[in-house]
Amino acid sequence: MPAPHKPVEIREFAEPDLPTGGALLRTAFSEVCGTDVHLWHGRLSGVPYPIIPGHVTTGTLDKARGPLADVTGAPLREGDRLAFFDVHRTCGRCLACTVHRTPTRCPSRRVYGITDSATEGLFGGWSQKVYLEPGVIVAKLPDAVTFESYIGGGCGLLTSVHIIDRARITMGDTVVVQGAGAVGMSTAALARRAGAGQVIVIGAPADRLALSRDMGADAVIDIEKTTPEERLESVLALTGGIGADVVVEAAGSPRAFEEGVRLARNGGAYVIAGHYTNAGDSTINAHEHINRKHLDIRGCWGSESAHFLRALRLLERYGGEVPWARIGARTYGLRDINDALGAAAELSIPKALVDPWR
Ligand SMILES: [Zn+2]
Ligand SMILES: [Zn+2]
């Protein structure tokens, strides 16, 4: 991706000389997610274009220099099926890393596919091979987890594991998820497995709502066929007039926030995860919707390695019943990558996958 708003180009790079502890991954799949669309639209600050996008990626170990182990200490061999945590550097010393315990806010944080220039090497998954620098957190894919289900979950699943932490769902809670994209669908799946008594997804279009049901939603509300007032009425009707215990915003719209504070019950919680880029201001009445309501509003930024590793366990345990692979609706080669970005920008499919060997 040479610059924002420019077509993505195919470039060739020399195979890197691996330092001790470094490795090369032969890419099986990467993905196009909302972040890549934001990168393409130039909506994330400080991005060192040109970049190789693709932050969540899976494949096989192609080559390693020196003995290499996964995060559990198990030795890795060439040909092993791997995934790696896309955040490859945090400093471990700053206020965020140590005192506040919010490593996703470390100012030195580096993320594959986003914060590394292509001039520094193969730091993105829209590439036949990806450089795994020493210290990258690597895990073997469990035998039961296919490349397709891992990448179908992809970054949205990691985000959802974090959302569930932030949501602190109590068994029996009603959870409303705003947004039927990759994050919203995985959040519906995990909220149900976290003990929610009822999961309601608000989104569109119809095929994503149908997939949301298959992922775990008990009820869906089509945002294109309803007004905000009608959606509030529906949620109140489904909760005995009380409102949702937990609302999760996975839509990225300032209007969603204005609506979400109304959908939550008194003393409920609202997790904001969809505003990954600045979509503009929301207007709410602090008295009515936060103070008097005693509402707990929590942000959710990025993921930590624990979310990555727990996502693998969840794919292993629930991959048979939750159709994560179906989120990855279509696979594109590098020659079609601009079509993939276009499809992601138009939201015409839930997620485009990238197979750089196609
Ligand atoms: Zn730090
Ligand atoms: Zn992503």
mmCIF file of C-alpha atoms and ligand atoms in Angstrom:
data_model
loop_
_atom_site.group_PDB
_atom_site.id
_atom_site.type_symbol
_atom_site.label_atom_id
_atom_site.label_comp_id
_atom_site.label_asym_id
_atom_site.label_seq_id
_atom_site.Cartn_x
_atom_site.Cartn_y
_atom_site.Cartn_z
ATOM 1 C CA MET A 1 0.000 0.000 0.000
ATOM 2 C CA PRO A 2 2.166 2.900 -1.268
ATOM 3 C CA ALA A 3 0.033 5.686 0.180
ATOM 4 C CA PRO A 4 -3.577 6.392 1.183
ATOM 5 C CA HIS A 5 -6.096 6.469 -1.672
ATOM 6 C CA LYS A 6 -3.605 4.862 -4.092
ATOM 7 C CA PRO A 7 -4.074 1.393 -5.574
ATOM 8 C CA VAL A 8 -2.149 -1.329 -3.776
ATOM 9 C CA GLU A 9 0.837 -2.486 -5.868
ATOM 10 C CA ILE A 10 2.627 -5.820 -6.069
ATOM 11 C CA ARG A 11 6.318 -5.466 -5.199
ATOM 12 C CA GLU A 12 9.075 -8.017 -4.822
ATOM 13 C CA PHE A 13 11.378 -8.065 -1.829
ATOM 14 C CA ALA A 14 14.594 -9.978 -1.202
ATOM 15 C CA GLU A 15 14.273 -12.813 1.286
ATOM 16 C CA PRO A 16 15.605 -11.439 4.576
ATOM 17 C CA ASP A 17 18.730 -12.714 6.324
ATOM 18 C CA LEU A 18 17.298 -14.125 9.509
ATOM 19 C CA PRO A 19 18.887 -13.128 12.815
ATOM 20 C CA THR A 20 19.098 -15.727 15.586
ATOM 21 C CA GLY A 21 15.588 -16.322 16.851
ATOM 22 C CA GLY A 22 14.014 -14.966 13.664
ATOM 23 C CA ALA A 23 11.797 -16.931 11.287
ATOM 24 C CA LEU A 24 9.861 -16.765 8.056
ATOM 25 C CA LEU A 25 6.203 -17.735 7.875
ATOM 26 C CA ARG A 26 4.784 -19.024 4.618
ATOM 27 C CA THR A 27 1.428 -17.272 4.509
ATOM 28 C CA ALA A 28 -1.695 -19.396 4.140
ATOM 29 C CA PHE A 29 -4.212 -16.610 4.747
ATOM 30 C CA SER A 30 -4.332 -13.034 5.813
ATOM 31 C CA GLU A 31 -7.431 -10.868 5.876
ATOM 32 C CA VAL A 32 -8.829 -7.498 4.913
ATOM 33 C CA CYS A 33 -10.414 -5.931 7.959
ATOM 34 C CA GLY A 34 -11.872 -2.537 8.739
ATOM 35 C CA THR A 35 -8.448 -1.344 9.854
ATOM 36 C CA ASP A 36 -7.081 -1.925 6.346
ATOM 37 C CA VAL A 37 -9.879 0.205 4.928
ATOM 38 C CA HIS A 38 -8.996 2.943 7.439
ATOM 39 C CA LEU A 39 -5.322 2.639 6.384
ATOM 40 C CA TRP A 40 -6.317 2.910 2.733
ATOM 41 C CA HIS A 41 -8.428 5.974 3.487
ATOM 42 C CA GLY A 42 -5.539 7.523 5.446
ATOM 43 C CA ARG A 43 -7.578 7.657 8.658
ATOM 44 C CA LEU A 44 -4.976 6.311 11.073
ATOM 45 C CA SER A 45 -2.233 8.677 12.211
ATOM 46 C CA GLY A 46 1.505 8.040 12.023
ATOM 47 C CA VAL A 47 1.428 5.199 9.481
ATOM 48 C CA PRO A 48 4.823 4.914 7.688
ATOM 49 C CA TYR A 49 3.654 4.289 4.104
ATOM 50 C CA PRO A 50 4.510 2.307 2.058
ATOM 51 C CA ILE A 51 3.304 -0.594 4.183
ATOM 52 C CA ILE A 52 2.489 -4.262 3.631
ATOM 53 C CA PRO A 53 -0.993 -4.525 5.186
ATOM 54 C CA GLY A 54 -2.420 -7.617 6.811
ATOM 55 C CA HIS A 55 -2.084 -7.664 10.578
ATOM 56 C CA VAL A 56 -3.680 -10.989 11.467
ATOM 57 C CA THR A 57 -2.176 -13.821 9.450
ATOM 58 C CA THR A 58 -1.658 -17.571 9.628
ATOM 59 C CA GLY A 59 0.542 -20.047 7.788
ATOM 60 C CA THR A 60 3.323 -22.577 8.157
ATOM 61 C CA LEU A 61 6.823 -22.163 9.526
ATOM 62 C CA ASP A 62 9.002 -21.867 6.431
ATOM 63 C CA LYS A 63 12.429 -21.308 7.918
ATOM 64 C CA ALA A 64 13.858 -20.517 11.340
ATOM 65 C CA ARG A 65 17.309 -19.510 12.523
ATOM 66 C CA GLY A 66 18.273 -21.270 15.704
ATOM 67 C CA PRO A 67 15.919 -23.236 17.915
ATOM 68 C CA LEU A 68 12.522 -21.585 18.057
ATOM 69 C CA ALA A 69 9.790 -22.182 20.605
ATOM 70 C CA ASP A 70 6.164 -21.175 20.805
ATOM 71 C CA VAL A 71 4.826 -19.141 23.710
ATOM 72 C CA THR A 72 4.402 -22.281 25.850
ATOM 73 C CA GLY A 73 8.053 -23.233 25.277
ATOM 74 C CA ALA A 74 7.218 -26.083 22.872
ATOM 75 C CA PRO A 75 9.809 -26.392 20.097
ATOM 76 C CA LEU A 76 8.719 -25.375 16.609
ATOM 77 C CA ARG A 77 9.628 -27.207 13.444
ATOM 78 C CA GLU A 78 9.501 -26.212 9.824
ATOM 79 C CA GLY A 79 6.075 -27.015 8.418
ATOM 80 C CA ASP A 80 4.247 -26.402 11.722
ATOM 81 C CA ARG A 81 0.932 -24.572 11.321
ATOM 82 C CA LEU A 82 1.244 -21.296 13.203
ATOM 83 C CA ALA A 83 -0.425 -18.096 14.148
ATOM 84 C CA PHE A 84 1.362 -15.166 15.742
ATOM 85 C CA PHE A 85 0.300 -12.198 17.811
ATOM 86 C CA ASP A 86 0.354 -9.143 15.571
ATOM 87 C CA VAL A 87 1.568 -6.749 18.295
ATOM 88 C CA HIS A 88 5.271 -7.491 18.057
ATOM 89 C CA ARG A 89 6.652 -4.811 20.330
ATOM 90 C CA THR A 90 5.589 -3.050 23.501
ATOM 91 C CA CYS A 91 8.235 -1.507 25.727
ATOM 92 C CA GLY A 92 7.372 -3.127 29.064
ATOM 93 C CA ARG A 93 8.676 -0.066 30.934
ATOM 94 C CA CYS A 94 6.317 2.841 30.353
ATOM 95 C CA LEU A 95 3.398 3.942 32.521
ATOM 96 C CA ALA A 96 0.924 2.139 30.270
ATOM 97 C CA CYS A 97 2.887 -1.120 30.336
ATOM 98 C CA THR A 98 3.720 -1.163 34.047
ATOM 99 C CA VAL A 99 1.623 1.135 36.223
ATOM 100 C CA HIS A 100 -1.651 1.356 34.349
ATOM 101 C CA ARG A 101 -1.418 -2.197 33.004
ATOM 102 C CA THR A 102 -2.836 -1.106 29.663
ATOM 103 C CA PRO A 103 -0.193 -2.365 27.207
ATOM 104 C CA THR A 104 -2.462 -1.682 24.250
ATOM 105 C CA ARG A 105 -1.811 2.008 25.016
ATOM 106 C CA CYS A 106 2.009 1.685 25.075
ATOM 107 C CA PRO A 107 3.418 4.521 22.949
ATOM 108 C CA SER A 108 6.101 2.183 21.561
ATOM 109 C CA ARG A 109 3.598 -0.439 20.434
ATOM 110 C CA ARG A 110 4.286 -1.895 16.998
ATOM 111 C CA VAL A 111 1.743 -3.911 15.065
ATOM 112 C CA TYR A 112 2.258 -6.023 11.955
ATOM 113 C CA GLY A 113 0.591 -4.593 8.884
ATOM 114 C CA ILE A 114 0.047 -1.153 10.433
ATOM 115 C CA THR A 115 3.055 0.491 12.098
ATOM 116 C CA ASP A 116 6.018 -0.891 10.118
ATOM 117 C CA SER A 117 7.143 0.482 6.797
ATOM 118 C CA ALA A 118 7.681 -1.930 3.899
ATOM 119 C CA THR A 119 11.195 -0.470 3.767
ATOM 120 C CA GLU A 120 11.868 -2.270 7.082
ATOM 121 C CA GLY A 121 10.916 -5.700 5.777
ATOM 122 C CA LEU A 122 8.098 -8.206 5.442
ATOM 123 C CA PHE A 123 5.924 -6.972 8.309
ATOM 124 C CA GLY A 124 2.513 -7.682 6.830
ATOM 125 C CA GLY A 125 0.379 -10.622 5.797
ATOM 126 C CA TRP A 126 -0.531 -9.499 2.270
ATOM 127 C CA SER A 127 2.725 -11.121 1.325
ATOM 128 C CA GLN A 128 3.753 -14.661 0.448
ATOM 129 C CA LYS A 129 6.153 -14.712 3.368
ATOM 130 C CA VAL A 130 6.126 -12.815 6.633
ATOM 131 C CA TYR A 131 9.181 -12.063 8.731
ATOM 132 C CA LEU A 132 8.735 -13.131 12.359
ATOM 133 C CA GLU A 133 11.258 -11.087 14.280
ATOM 134 C CA PRO A 134 12.832 -12.526 17.445
ATOM 135 C CA GLY A 135 10.408 -12.238 20.344
ATOM 136 C CA VAL A 136 7.174 -12.372 18.325
ATOM 137 C CA ILE A 137 4.589 -14.405 20.227
ATOM 138 C CA VAL A 138 3.963 -17.515 18.172
ATOM 139 C CA ALA A 139 1.497 -20.332 18.825
ATOM 140 C CA LYS A 140 0.806 -23.578 17.018
ATOM 141 C CA LEU A 141 -2.702 -23.836 15.655
ATOM 142 C CA PRO A 142 -4.476 -26.599 17.586
ATOM 143 C CA ASP A 143 -5.132 -29.640 15.361
ATOM 144 C CA ALA A 144 -8.861 -28.956 15.382
ATOM 145 C CA VAL A 145 -8.434 -25.367 14.150
ATOM 146 C CA THR A 146 -8.244 -24.924 10.376
ATOM 147 C CA PHE A 147 -6.513 -21.979 8.741
ATOM 148 C CA GLU A 148 -9.967 -20.958 7.499
ATOM 149 C CA SER A 149 -11.594 -20.886 10.931
ATOM 150 C CA TYR A 150 -8.631 -19.051 12.484
ATOM 151 C CA ILE A 151 -8.626 -16.329 9.853
ATOM 152 C CA GLY A 152 -12.448 -16.240 9.685
ATOM 153 C CA GLY A 153 -12.355 -15.267 13.367
ATOM 154 C CA GLY A 154 -9.243 -13.175 12.706
ATOM 155 C CA CYS A 155 -8.713 -9.835 14.379
ATOM 156 C CA GLY A 156 -12.441 -9.539 15.105
ATOM 157 C CA LEU A 157 -12.291 -12.604 17.330
ATOM 158 C CA LEU A 158 -9.279 -11.281 19.263
ATOM 159 C CA THR A 159 -11.108 -7.987 19.772
ATOM 160 C CA SER A 160 -14.178 -9.887 20.939
ATOM 161 C CA VAL A 161 -12.240 -11.823 23.562
ATOM 162 C CA HIS A 162 -11.108 -8.452 24.912
ATOM 163 C CA ILE A 163 -14.669 -7.091 24.731
ATOM 164 C CA ILE A 164 -15.964 -10.012 26.793
ATOM 165 C CA ASP A 165 -13.323 -9.216 29.444
ATOM 166 C CA ARG A 166 -14.427 -5.605 29.500
ATOM 167 C CA ALA A 167 -18.140 -6.502 29.479
ATOM 168 C CA ARG A 168 -17.901 -8.622 32.661
ATOM 169 C CA ILE A 169 -21.037 -10.538 31.712
ATOM 170 C CA THR A 170 -22.930 -12.122 34.572
ATOM 171 C CA MET A 171 -24.725 -15.381 33.806
ATOM 172 C CA GLY A 172 -28.202 -14.674 32.523
ATOM 173 C CA ASP A 173 -27.454 -11.137 31.339
ATOM 174 C CA THR A 174 -29.060 -9.727 28.243
ATOM 175 C CA VAL A 175 -26.337 -8.487 25.898
ATOM 176 C CA VAL A 176 -27.076 -6.180 22.965
ATOM 177 C CA VAL A 177 -24.417 -6.049 20.248
ATOM 178 C CA GLN A 178 -24.522 -3.059 17.909
ATOM 179 C CA GLY A 179 -22.976 -4.118 14.617
ATOM 180 C CA ALA A 180 -23.049 -7.344 12.600
ATOM 181 C CA GLY A 181 -19.514 -7.206 11.233
ATOM 182 C CA ALA A 182 -16.705 -9.587 12.143
ATOM 183 C CA VAL A 183 -16.377 -8.089 15.649
ATOM 184 C CA GLY A 184 -20.113 -8.025 16.331
ATOM 185 C CA MET A 185 -20.646 -11.601 15.198
ATOM 186 C CA SER A 186 -17.775 -12.986 17.256
ATOM 187 C CA THR A 187 -18.963 -10.966 20.252
ATOM 188 C CA ALA A 188 -22.427 -12.527 19.914
ATOM 189 C CA ALA A 189 -20.823 -15.984 19.805
ATOM 190 C CA LEU A 190 -18.649 -15.376 22.854
ATOM 191 C CA ALA A 191 -21.332 -13.539 24.888
ATOM 192 C CA ARG A 192 -23.524 -16.601 24.570
ATOM 193 C CA ARG A 193 -20.685 -18.911 25.644
ATOM 194 C CA ALA A 194 -19.896 -16.504 28.511
ATOM 195 C CA GLY A 195 -23.327 -17.211 29.964
ATOM 196 C CA ALA A 196 -25.541 -14.477 28.532
ATOM 197 C CA GLY A 197 -29.197 -15.330 28.919
ATOM 198 C CA GLN A 198 -30.081 -13.482 25.754
ATOM 199 C CA VAL A 199 -28.005 -12.022 22.915
ATOM 200 C CA ILE A 200 -29.513 -9.432 20.583
ATOM 201 C CA VAL A 201 -27.617 -8.243 17.493
ATOM 202 C CA ILE A 202 -28.510 -4.989 15.740
ATOM 203 C CA GLY A 203 -27.134 -4.672 12.219
ATOM 204 C CA ALA A 204 -27.539 -5.372 8.520
ATOM 205 C CA PRO A 205 -27.816 -6.750 5.864
ATOM 206 C CA ALA A 206 -30.050 -9.810 6.192
ATOM 207 C CA ASP A 207 -27.356 -12.396 5.405
ATOM 208 C CA ARG A 208 -25.119 -11.077 8.185
ATOM 209 C CA LEU A 209 -28.009 -11.150 10.613
ATOM 210 C CA ALA A 210 -28.673 -14.763 9.605
ATOM 211 C CA LEU A 211 -24.995 -15.581 10.212
ATOM 212 C CA SER A 212 -25.182 -13.708 13.550
ATOM 213 C CA ARG A 213 -27.982 -16.071 14.581
ATOM 214 C CA ASP A 214 -25.873 -19.052 13.593
ATOM 215 C CA MET A 215 -23.000 -17.606 15.645
ATOM 216 C CA GLY A 216 -25.131 -17.294 18.774
ATOM 217 C CA ALA A 217 -27.618 -14.414 18.621
ATOM 218 C CA ASP A 218 -31.096 -15.189 19.960
ATOM 219 C CA ALA A 219 -32.687 -12.176 18.302
ATOM 220 C CA VAL A 220 -31.631 -9.817 15.532
ATOM 221 C CA ILE A 221 -32.854 -6.346 14.617
ATOM 222 C CA ASP A 222 -32.359 -5.049 11.079
ATOM 223 C CA ILE A 223 -31.016 -1.512 11.336
ATOM 224 C CA GLU A 224 -32.046 -0.730 7.764
ATOM 225 C CA LYS A 225 -35.701 -1.565 8.398
ATOM 226 C CA THR A 226 -36.180 0.103 11.777
ATOM 227 C CA THR A 227 -35.930 3.539 13.384
ATOM 228 C CA PRO A 228 -33.895 4.114 16.570
ATOM 229 C CA GLU A 229 -37.203 4.412 18.467
ATOM 230 C CA GLU A 230 -38.395 1.073 17.122
ATOM 231 C CA ARG A 231 -35.111 -0.589 18.080
ATOM 232 C CA LEU A 232 -35.370 0.813 21.617
ATOM 233 C CA GLU A 233 -38.943 -0.514 21.815
ATOM 234 C CA SER A 234 -37.792 -3.940 20.613
ATOM 235 C CA VAL A 235 -34.992 -4.137 23.191
ATOM 236 C CA LEU A 236 -37.336 -2.990 25.966
ATOM 237 C CA ALA A 237 -39.909 -5.569 24.849
ATOM 238 C CA LEU A 238 -37.244 -8.310 24.942
ATOM 239 C CA THR A 239 -36.083 -7.272 28.445
ATOM 240 C CA GLY A 240 -39.378 -6.788 30.277
ATOM 241 C CA GLY A 241 -39.128 -2.996 29.860
ATOM 242 C CA ILE A 242 -35.789 -2.805 31.692
ATOM 243 C CA GLY A 243 -33.142 -2.531 28.957
ATOM 244 C CA ALA A 244 -29.975 -4.539 28.344
ATOM 245 C CA ASP A 245 -27.556 -5.409 31.142
ATOM 246 C CA VAL A 246 -24.641 -4.978 28.755
ATOM 247 C CA VAL A 247 -24.461 -3.158 25.418
ATOM 248 C CA VAL A 248 -21.467 -3.575 23.118
ATOM 249 C CA GLU A 249 -20.800 -0.998 20.416
ATOM 250 C CA ALA A 250 -19.116 -2.691 17.435
ATOM 251 C CA ALA A 251 -20.465 -0.405 14.739
ATOM 252 C CA GLY A 252 -18.115 2.586 14.596
ATOM 253 C CA SER A 253 -20.893 5.130 14.195
ATOM 254 C CA PRO A 254 -21.457 8.149 16.463
ATOM 255 C CA ARG A 255 -25.188 7.435 16.081
ATOM 256 C CA ALA A 256 -24.663 3.944 17.513
ATOM 257 C CA PHE A 257 -23.249 5.484 20.701
ATOM 258 C CA GLU A 258 -26.214 7.844 21.041
ATOM 259 C CA GLU A 259 -28.522 4.856 20.675
ATOM 260 C CA GLY A 260 -26.539 2.454 22.843
ATOM 261 C CA VAL A 261 -26.739 4.566 26.012
ATOM 262 C CA ARG A 262 -30.517 4.361 25.664
ATOM 263 C CA LEU A 263 -30.566 0.582 25.186
ATOM 264 C CA ALA A 264 -28.674 -0.106 28.427
ATOM 265 C CA ARG A 265 -30.574 -0.573 31.671
ATOM 266 C CA ASN A 266 -30.084 1.530 34.801
ATOM 267 C CA GLY A 267 -26.757 0.493 36.309
ATOM 268 C CA GLY A 268 -25.832 -1.373 33.135
ATOM 269 C CA ALA A 269 -22.565 -1.370 31.218
ATOM 270 C CA TYR A 270 -21.625 -0.098 27.780
ATOM 271 C CA VAL A 271 -18.429 -1.246 26.045
ATOM 272 C CA ILE A 272 -17.171 0.927 23.167
ATOM 273 C CA ALA A 273 -15.078 -1.097 20.718
ATOM 274 C CA GLY A 274 -16.121 0.007 17.234
ATOM 275 C CA HIS A 275 -14.688 3.536 17.181
ATOM 276 C CA TYR A 276 -11.229 2.465 16.018
ATOM 277 C CA THR A 277 -10.972 5.636 14.000
ATOM 278 C CA ASN A 278 -12.411 9.101 14.582
ATOM 279 C CA ALA A 279 -15.944 8.947 13.194
ATOM 280 C CA GLY A 280 -16.973 12.277 14.716
ATOM 281 C CA ASP A 281 -18.809 13.428 17.808
ATOM 282 C CA SER A 282 -21.831 11.911 19.470
ATOM 283 C CA THR A 283 -24.444 13.952 21.322
ATOM 284 C CA ILE A 284 -25.837 12.548 24.517
ATOM 285 C CA ASN A 285 -27.353 13.987 27.639
ATOM 286 C CA ALA A 286 -24.997 13.199 30.508
ATOM 287 C CA HIS A 287 -27.714 13.638 33.130
ATOM 288 C CA GLU A 288 -30.245 11.400 31.481
ATOM 289 C CA HIS A 289 -28.036 8.724 29.982
ATOM 290 C CA ILE A 290 -24.999 8.436 32.247
ATOM 291 C CA ASN A 291 -25.345 10.082 35.635
ATOM 292 C CA ARG A 292 -28.954 9.361 36.528
ATOM 293 C CA LYS A 293 -28.767 6.034 34.757
ATOM 294 C CA HIS A 294 -25.668 5.098 36.768
ATOM 295 C CA LEU A 295 -24.233 3.789 33.492
ATOM 296 C CA ASP A 296 -20.771 2.284 33.338
ATOM 297 C CA ILE A 297 -19.032 3.173 30.034
ATOM 298 C CA ARG A 298 -15.837 1.308 29.142
ATOM 299 C CA GLY A 299 -13.507 1.709 26.184
ATOM 300 C CA CYS A 300 -11.786 -1.266 24.589
ATOM 301 C CA TRP A 301 -8.635 -0.629 22.539
ATOM 302 C CA GLY A 302 -6.671 -3.319 20.694
ATOM 303 C CA SER A 303 -5.806 -6.739 22.041
ATOM 304 C CA GLU A 304 -3.195 -8.304 24.279
ATOM 305 C CA SER A 305 -1.349 -11.569 23.785
ATOM 306 C CA ALA A 306 -3.668 -13.252 26.295
ATOM 307 C CA HIS A 307 -6.610 -12.493 24.011
ATOM 308 C CA PHE A 308 -4.752 -14.058 21.088
ATOM 309 C CA LEU A 309 -3.971 -17.234 23.025
ATOM 310 C CA ARG A 310 -7.444 -17.514 24.504
ATOM 311 C CA ALA A 311 -8.930 -17.039 21.013
ATOM 312 C CA LEU A 312 -7.062 -20.185 19.938
ATOM 313 C CA ARG A 313 -8.524 -22.111 22.876
ATOM 314 C CA LEU A 314 -12.002 -20.846 22.010
ATOM 315 C CA LEU A 315 -11.612 -21.843 18.356
ATOM 316 C CA GLU A 316 -10.492 -25.271 19.505
ATOM 317 C CA ARG A 317 -13.415 -25.684 21.911
ATOM 318 C CA TYR A 318 -16.248 -24.037 19.969
ATOM 319 C CA GLY A 319 -15.088 -24.177 16.338
ATOM 320 C CA GLY A 320 -17.395 -27.151 15.729
ATOM 321 C CA GLU A 321 -20.527 -25.203 16.647
ATOM 322 C CA VAL A 322 -19.629 -21.588 15.796
ATOM 323 C CA PRO A 323 -19.153 -21.081 12.029
ATOM 324 C CA TRP A 324 -16.193 -18.688 12.183
ATOM 325 C CA ALA A 325 -14.953 -19.827 8.759
ATOM 326 C CA ARG A 326 -18.143 -18.476 7.160
ATOM 327 C CA ILE A 327 -17.222 -14.888 8.120
ATOM 328 C CA GLY A 328 -14.391 -15.124 5.576
ATOM 329 C CA ALA A 329 -16.821 -14.934 2.703
ATOM 330 C CA ARG A 330 -14.439 -14.707 -0.237
ATOM 331 C CA THR A 331 -10.726 -15.215 -0.877
ATOM 332 C CA TYR A 332 -8.662 -12.915 -3.059
ATOM 333 C CA GLY A 333 -5.164 -13.209 -4.506
ATOM 334 C CA LEU A 334 -2.704 -10.328 -4.531
ATOM 335 C CA ARG A 335 -3.670 -9.439 -8.105
ATOM 336 C CA ASP A 336 -7.274 -8.855 -6.947
ATOM 337 C CA ILE A 337 -6.308 -7.118 -3.734
ATOM 338 C CA ASN A 338 -7.784 -3.772 -4.745
ATOM 339 C CA ASP A 339 -11.112 -5.513 -5.398
ATOM 340 C CA ALA A 340 -10.854 -7.049 -1.925
ATOM 341 C CA LEU A 341 -10.274 -3.606 -0.394
ATOM 342 C CA GLY A 342 -13.187 -2.229 -2.391
ATOM 343 C CA ALA A 343 -15.470 -5.008 -1.151
ATOM 344 C CA ALA A 344 -14.360 -4.353 2.436
ATOM 345 C CA ALA A 345 -14.867 -0.595 2.052
ATOM 346 C CA GLU A 346 -18.394 -1.110 0.688
ATOM 347 C CA LEU A 347 -19.115 -3.693 3.412
ATOM 348 C CA SER A 348 -20.496 -5.918 0.652
ATOM 349 C CA ILE A 349 -19.122 -9.065 2.320
ATOM 350 C CA PRO A 350 -18.458 -9.736 6.038
ATOM 351 C CA LYS A 351 -14.754 -10.295 5.414
ATOM 352 C CA ALA A 352 -12.374 -10.727 2.480
ATOM 353 C CA LEU A 353 -9.551 -13.218 2.940
ATOM 354 C CA VAL A 354 -6.176 -12.892 1.240
ATOM 355 C CA ASP A 355 -4.279 -15.895 -0.158
ATOM 356 C CA PRO A 356 -1.090 -14.362 -1.571
ATOM 357 C CA TRP A 357 -0.202 -17.587 -3.443
ATOM 358 C CA ARG A 358 -3.378 -17.588 -5.499
HETATM 359 ZN ZN ZN B 1 5.213 0.547 27.036
HETATM 360 ZN ZN ZN B 2 -8.044 -6.086 11.886
#
